[in-house]
Short mmCIF file of C-alpha atoms in Angstrom, two decimals:
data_model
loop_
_atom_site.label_atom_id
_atom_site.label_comp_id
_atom_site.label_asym_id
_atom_site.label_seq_id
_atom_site.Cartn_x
_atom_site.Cartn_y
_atom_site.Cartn_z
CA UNK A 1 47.81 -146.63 -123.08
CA UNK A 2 44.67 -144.55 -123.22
CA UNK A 3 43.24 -142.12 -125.78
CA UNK A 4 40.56 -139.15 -125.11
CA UNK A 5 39.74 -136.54 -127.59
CA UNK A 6 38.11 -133.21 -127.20
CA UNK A 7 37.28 -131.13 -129.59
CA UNK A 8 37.86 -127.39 -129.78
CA UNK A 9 36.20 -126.09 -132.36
CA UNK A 10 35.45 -127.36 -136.33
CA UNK A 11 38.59 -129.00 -136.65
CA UNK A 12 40.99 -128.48 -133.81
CA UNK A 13 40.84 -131.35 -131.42
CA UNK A 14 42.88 -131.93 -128.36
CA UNK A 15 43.84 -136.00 -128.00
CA UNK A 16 44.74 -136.77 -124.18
CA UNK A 17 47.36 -139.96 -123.92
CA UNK A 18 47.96 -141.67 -121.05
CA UNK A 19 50.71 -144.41 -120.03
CA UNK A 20 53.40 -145.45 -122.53
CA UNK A 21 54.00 -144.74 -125.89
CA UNK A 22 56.20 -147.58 -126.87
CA UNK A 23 56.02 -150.85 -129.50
CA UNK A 24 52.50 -151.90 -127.44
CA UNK A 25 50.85 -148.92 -128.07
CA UNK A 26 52.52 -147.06 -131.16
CA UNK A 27 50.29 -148.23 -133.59
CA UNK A 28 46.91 -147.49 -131.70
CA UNK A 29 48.12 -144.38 -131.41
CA UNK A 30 49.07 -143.70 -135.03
CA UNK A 31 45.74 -145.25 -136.44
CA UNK A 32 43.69 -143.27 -133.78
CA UNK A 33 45.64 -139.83 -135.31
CA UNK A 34 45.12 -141.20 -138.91
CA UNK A 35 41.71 -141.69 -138.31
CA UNK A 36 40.94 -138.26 -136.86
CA UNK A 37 42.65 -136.26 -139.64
CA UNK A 38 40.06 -138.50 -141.89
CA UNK A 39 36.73 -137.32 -140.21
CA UNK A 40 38.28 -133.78 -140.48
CA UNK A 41 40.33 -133.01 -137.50
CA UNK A 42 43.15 -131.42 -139.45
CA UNK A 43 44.32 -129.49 -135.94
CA UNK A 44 45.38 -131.56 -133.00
CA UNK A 45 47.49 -131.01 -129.95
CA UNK A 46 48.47 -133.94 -127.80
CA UNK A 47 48.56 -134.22 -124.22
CA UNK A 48 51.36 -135.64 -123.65
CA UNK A 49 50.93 -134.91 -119.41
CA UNK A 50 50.00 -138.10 -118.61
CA UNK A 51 52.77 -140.16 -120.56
CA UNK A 52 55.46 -141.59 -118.59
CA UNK A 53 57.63 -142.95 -121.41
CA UNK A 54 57.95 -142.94 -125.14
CA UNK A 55 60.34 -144.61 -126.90
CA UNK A 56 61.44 -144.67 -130.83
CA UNK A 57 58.16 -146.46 -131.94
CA UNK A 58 56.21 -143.86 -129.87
CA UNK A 59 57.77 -141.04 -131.61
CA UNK A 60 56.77 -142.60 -134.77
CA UNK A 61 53.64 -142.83 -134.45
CA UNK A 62 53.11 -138.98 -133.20
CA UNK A 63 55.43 -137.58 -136.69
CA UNK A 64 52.79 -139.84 -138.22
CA UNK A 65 50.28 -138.03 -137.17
CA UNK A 66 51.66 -135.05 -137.85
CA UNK A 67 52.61 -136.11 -141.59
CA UNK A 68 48.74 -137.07 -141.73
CA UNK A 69 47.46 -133.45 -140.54
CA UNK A 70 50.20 -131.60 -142.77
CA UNK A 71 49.15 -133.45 -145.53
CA UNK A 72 45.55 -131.81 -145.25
CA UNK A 73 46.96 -128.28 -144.66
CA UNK A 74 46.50 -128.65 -141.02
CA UNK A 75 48.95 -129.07 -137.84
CA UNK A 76 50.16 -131.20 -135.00
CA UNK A 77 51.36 -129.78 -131.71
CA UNK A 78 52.66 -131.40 -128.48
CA UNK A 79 52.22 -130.05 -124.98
CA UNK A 80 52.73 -130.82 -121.16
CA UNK A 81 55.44 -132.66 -122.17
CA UNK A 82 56.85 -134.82 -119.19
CA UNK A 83 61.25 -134.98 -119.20
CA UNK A 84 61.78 -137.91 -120.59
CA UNK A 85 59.50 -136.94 -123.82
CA UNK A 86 61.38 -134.09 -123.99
CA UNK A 87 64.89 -135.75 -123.87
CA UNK A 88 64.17 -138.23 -126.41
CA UNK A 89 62.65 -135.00 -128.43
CA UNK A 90 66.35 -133.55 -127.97
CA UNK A 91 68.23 -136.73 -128.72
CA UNK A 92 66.30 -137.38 -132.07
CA UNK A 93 66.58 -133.57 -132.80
CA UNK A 94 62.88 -133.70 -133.48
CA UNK A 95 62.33 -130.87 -130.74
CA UNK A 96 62.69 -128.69 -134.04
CA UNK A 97 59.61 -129.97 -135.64
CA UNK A 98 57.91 -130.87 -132.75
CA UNK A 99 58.47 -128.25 -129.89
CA UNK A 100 57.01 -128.97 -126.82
CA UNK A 101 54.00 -126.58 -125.05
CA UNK A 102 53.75 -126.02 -122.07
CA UNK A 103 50.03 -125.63 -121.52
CA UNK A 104 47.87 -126.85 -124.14
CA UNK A 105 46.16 -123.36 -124.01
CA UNK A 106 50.33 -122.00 -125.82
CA UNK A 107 49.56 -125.13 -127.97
CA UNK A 108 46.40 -123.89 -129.53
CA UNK A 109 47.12 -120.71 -130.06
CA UNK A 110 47.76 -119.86 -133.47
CA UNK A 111 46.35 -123.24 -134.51
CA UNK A 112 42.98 -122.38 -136.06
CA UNK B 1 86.60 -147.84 -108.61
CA UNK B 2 83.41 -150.04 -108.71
CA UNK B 3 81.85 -149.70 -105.74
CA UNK B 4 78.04 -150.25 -106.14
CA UNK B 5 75.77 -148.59 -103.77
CA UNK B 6 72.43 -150.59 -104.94
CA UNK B 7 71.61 -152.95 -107.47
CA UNK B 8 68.56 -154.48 -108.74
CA UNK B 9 68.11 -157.07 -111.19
CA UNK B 10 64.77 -158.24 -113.05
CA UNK B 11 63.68 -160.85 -115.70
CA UNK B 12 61.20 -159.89 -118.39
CA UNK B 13 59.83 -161.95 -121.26
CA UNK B 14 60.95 -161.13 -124.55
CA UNK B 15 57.63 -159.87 -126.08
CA UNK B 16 55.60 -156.59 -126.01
CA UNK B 17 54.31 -156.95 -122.22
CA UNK B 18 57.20 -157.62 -120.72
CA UNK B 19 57.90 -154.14 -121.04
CA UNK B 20 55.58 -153.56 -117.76
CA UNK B 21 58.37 -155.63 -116.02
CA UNK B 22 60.99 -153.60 -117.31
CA UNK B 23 59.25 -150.66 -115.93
CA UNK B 24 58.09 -151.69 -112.81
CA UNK B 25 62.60 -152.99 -111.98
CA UNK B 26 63.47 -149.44 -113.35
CA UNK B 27 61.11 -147.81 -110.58
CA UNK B 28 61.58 -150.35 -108.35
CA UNK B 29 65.74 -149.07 -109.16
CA UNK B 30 64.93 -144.96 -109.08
CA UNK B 31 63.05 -145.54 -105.64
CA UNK B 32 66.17 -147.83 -103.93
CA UNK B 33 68.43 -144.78 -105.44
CA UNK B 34 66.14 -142.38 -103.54
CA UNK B 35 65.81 -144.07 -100.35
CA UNK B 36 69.36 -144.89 -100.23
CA UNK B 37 70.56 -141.41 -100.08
CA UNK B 38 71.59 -141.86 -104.02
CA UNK B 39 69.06 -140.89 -106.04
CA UNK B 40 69.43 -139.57 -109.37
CA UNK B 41 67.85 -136.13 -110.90
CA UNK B 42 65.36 -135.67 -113.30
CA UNK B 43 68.07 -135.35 -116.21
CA UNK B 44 69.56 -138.91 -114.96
CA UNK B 45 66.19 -140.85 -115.34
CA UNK B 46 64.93 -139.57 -118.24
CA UNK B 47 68.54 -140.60 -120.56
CA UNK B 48 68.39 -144.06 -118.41
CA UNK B 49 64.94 -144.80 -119.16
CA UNK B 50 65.17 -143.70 -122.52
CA UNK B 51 68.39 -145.52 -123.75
CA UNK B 52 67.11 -149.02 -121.24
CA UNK B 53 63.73 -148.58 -123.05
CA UNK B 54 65.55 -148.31 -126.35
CA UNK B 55 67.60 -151.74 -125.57
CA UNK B 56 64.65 -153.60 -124.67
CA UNK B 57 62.40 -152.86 -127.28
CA UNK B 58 65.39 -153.74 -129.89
CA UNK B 59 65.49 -157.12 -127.86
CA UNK B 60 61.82 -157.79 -128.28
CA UNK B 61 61.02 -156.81 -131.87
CA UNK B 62 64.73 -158.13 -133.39
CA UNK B 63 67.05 -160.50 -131.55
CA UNK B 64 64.46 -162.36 -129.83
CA UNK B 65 61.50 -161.62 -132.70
CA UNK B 66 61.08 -165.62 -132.94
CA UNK B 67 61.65 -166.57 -128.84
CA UNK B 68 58.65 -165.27 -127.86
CA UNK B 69 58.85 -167.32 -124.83
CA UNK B 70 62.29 -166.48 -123.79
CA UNK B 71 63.57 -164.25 -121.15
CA UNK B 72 65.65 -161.16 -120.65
CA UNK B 73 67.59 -160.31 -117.90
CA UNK B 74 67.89 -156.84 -116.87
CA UNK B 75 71.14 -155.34 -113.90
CA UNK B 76 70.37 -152.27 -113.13
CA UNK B 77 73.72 -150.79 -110.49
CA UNK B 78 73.98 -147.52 -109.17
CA UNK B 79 77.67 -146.40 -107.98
CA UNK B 80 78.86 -143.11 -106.88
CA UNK B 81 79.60 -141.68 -110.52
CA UNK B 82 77.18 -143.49 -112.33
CA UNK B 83 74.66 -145.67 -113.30
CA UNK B 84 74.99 -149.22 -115.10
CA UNK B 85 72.21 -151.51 -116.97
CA UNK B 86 73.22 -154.81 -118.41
CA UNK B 87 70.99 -156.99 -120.67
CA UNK B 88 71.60 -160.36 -121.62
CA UNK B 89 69.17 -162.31 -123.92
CA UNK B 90 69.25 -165.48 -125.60
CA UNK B 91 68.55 -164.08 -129.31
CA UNK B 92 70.03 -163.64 -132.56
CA UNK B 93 73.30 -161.75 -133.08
CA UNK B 94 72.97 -157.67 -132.82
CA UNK B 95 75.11 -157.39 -136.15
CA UNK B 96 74.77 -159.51 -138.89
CA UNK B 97 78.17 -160.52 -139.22
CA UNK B 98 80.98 -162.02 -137.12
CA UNK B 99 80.52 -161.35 -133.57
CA UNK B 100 82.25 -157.82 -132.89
CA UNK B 101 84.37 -157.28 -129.63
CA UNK B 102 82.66 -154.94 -126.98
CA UNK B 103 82.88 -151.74 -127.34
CA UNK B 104 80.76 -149.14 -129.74
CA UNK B 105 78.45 -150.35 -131.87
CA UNK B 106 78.86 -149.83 -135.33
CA UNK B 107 75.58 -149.27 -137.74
CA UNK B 108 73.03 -148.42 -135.35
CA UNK B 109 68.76 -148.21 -136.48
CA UNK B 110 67.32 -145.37 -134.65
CA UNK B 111 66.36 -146.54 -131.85
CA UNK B 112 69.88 -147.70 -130.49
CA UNK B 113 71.28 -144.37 -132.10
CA UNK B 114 68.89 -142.49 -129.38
CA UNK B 115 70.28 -145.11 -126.67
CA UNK B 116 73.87 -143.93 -127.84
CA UNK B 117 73.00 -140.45 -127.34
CA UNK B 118 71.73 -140.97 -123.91
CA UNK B 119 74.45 -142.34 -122.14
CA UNK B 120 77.94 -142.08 -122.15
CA UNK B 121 79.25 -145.71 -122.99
CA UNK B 122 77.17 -148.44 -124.86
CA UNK B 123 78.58 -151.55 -125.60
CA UNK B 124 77.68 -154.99 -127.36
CA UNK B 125 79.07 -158.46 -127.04
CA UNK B 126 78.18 -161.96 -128.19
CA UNK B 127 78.93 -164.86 -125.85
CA UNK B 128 78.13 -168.41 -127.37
CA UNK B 129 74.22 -167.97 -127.86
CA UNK B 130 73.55 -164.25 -125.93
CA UNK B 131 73.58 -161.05 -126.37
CA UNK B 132 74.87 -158.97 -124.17
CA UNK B 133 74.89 -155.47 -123.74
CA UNK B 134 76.30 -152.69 -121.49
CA UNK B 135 74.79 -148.75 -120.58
CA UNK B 136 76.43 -146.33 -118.70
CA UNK B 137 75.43 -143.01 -117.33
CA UNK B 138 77.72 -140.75 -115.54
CA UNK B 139 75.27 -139.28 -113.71
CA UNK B 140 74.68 -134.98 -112.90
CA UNK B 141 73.95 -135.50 -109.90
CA UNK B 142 75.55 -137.36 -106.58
#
């Protein structure tokens, strides 16, 4: 899995994923989130275009990241969401908390 | 009936990377299914993946948590109404208790629950030291 961030103002950042989101790369993922909510990011959207598969652990890690930008009054969106992220986002029901974009430009609006 | 159109079968380790292995068969599956006239659609793939992803990962981080080195075998068969995985692994017991006799499986952590949801029949037996499991997809498509 790869990781790229770019930033979009103050505190809205957009973090670009590639590969699989599964039990290899769940908690890289979840610590990289963590760790921008602590230098201030409070608003992300994730990329989600480039990954192929994401499994339980995967979805973990992203309602972590989510908990972590709530926590700080901020947000967490998804967007370009491939179909199998968006089945298991229907499965799990978490398609209500976590509804999928489908441009990043949808994604940040409203987010500042 | 049974009649399988294609079938592919793959062995992965039972630890983290041999996830790329599991991958690479279930591609290696979805492009046999396309060139043989059978593909599946977009719907198909994505509850296959999910619920084969789901199986494997339980395999790796649970049953065979402490057989790192062991390996899992993966059938992947495609017949006119559906699609069919098997797994069978060499770890611990699913369920805690008694071995159960296939057919749904009771008390499920969420990522098997999601595997449930994906398919239309998931099953679990214990032979005398594997695991074995069963998916099955009636698929949308022909």
């Amino acid at each position: 899995m790869e990781l790229g961030f770019e930033a979009h103002g103050d505190v809205i950042g957009v973090v670009m994923v590639r590969g699989r989101l599964d039990l290899m790369s769940a908690v890289a993922l979840k610590t990289r989130l963590e760790a921008l909510v602590a230098e201030g990011w409070s608003r992300l959207v994730l990329d989600l275009d480039g990954v192929q598969f994401i499994d339980s652990s995967g979805l973990g890690a992203v309602i972590a990241g989510l908990r972590a930008t709530r926590i700080v009054g901020g947000d967490c969106r998804i967007a370009r969401a491939g179909a199998q992220v968006r089945h298991i986002l229907a499965v799990s029901t978490l398609d209500r908390v976590l509804t999928p974009y489908g441009t990043i430009e949808e994604a940040l609006v409203g987010l500042a | 009936m049974h009649e399988t159109l294609l079938d592919v079968s793959a062995t992965f380790p039972a630890r983290p990377e041999g996830l790329d292995r599991l991958h690479a068969a279930l591609e290696r599956f979805f492009r046999e299914a396309d060139h043989a006239g059978a593909g599946l659609c977009a719907q198909d793939r994505a509850a296959l993946v999910t619920a084969v992803g789901e199986i494997a990962a339980n395999i790796i981080a649970h049953a065979c948590r402490d057989l790192p080195d062991a390996d899992v075998r993966l059938a992947l068969a495609r017949r006119p109404d559906c699609v069919e995985a098997r797994f069978e692994d060499p770890g611990v017991p699913c369920l805690t208790h008694a071995p159960a006799p296939p057919g749904p499986v009771p008390h499920l952590g969420i990522g098997l629950h999601l595997a449930q949801c994906s398919v239309d029949a998931l099953e679990y037996a214990r032979g005398a030291h594997t695991n074995h499991w069963r998916l099955v997809r009636r698929t949308r498509s022909p």
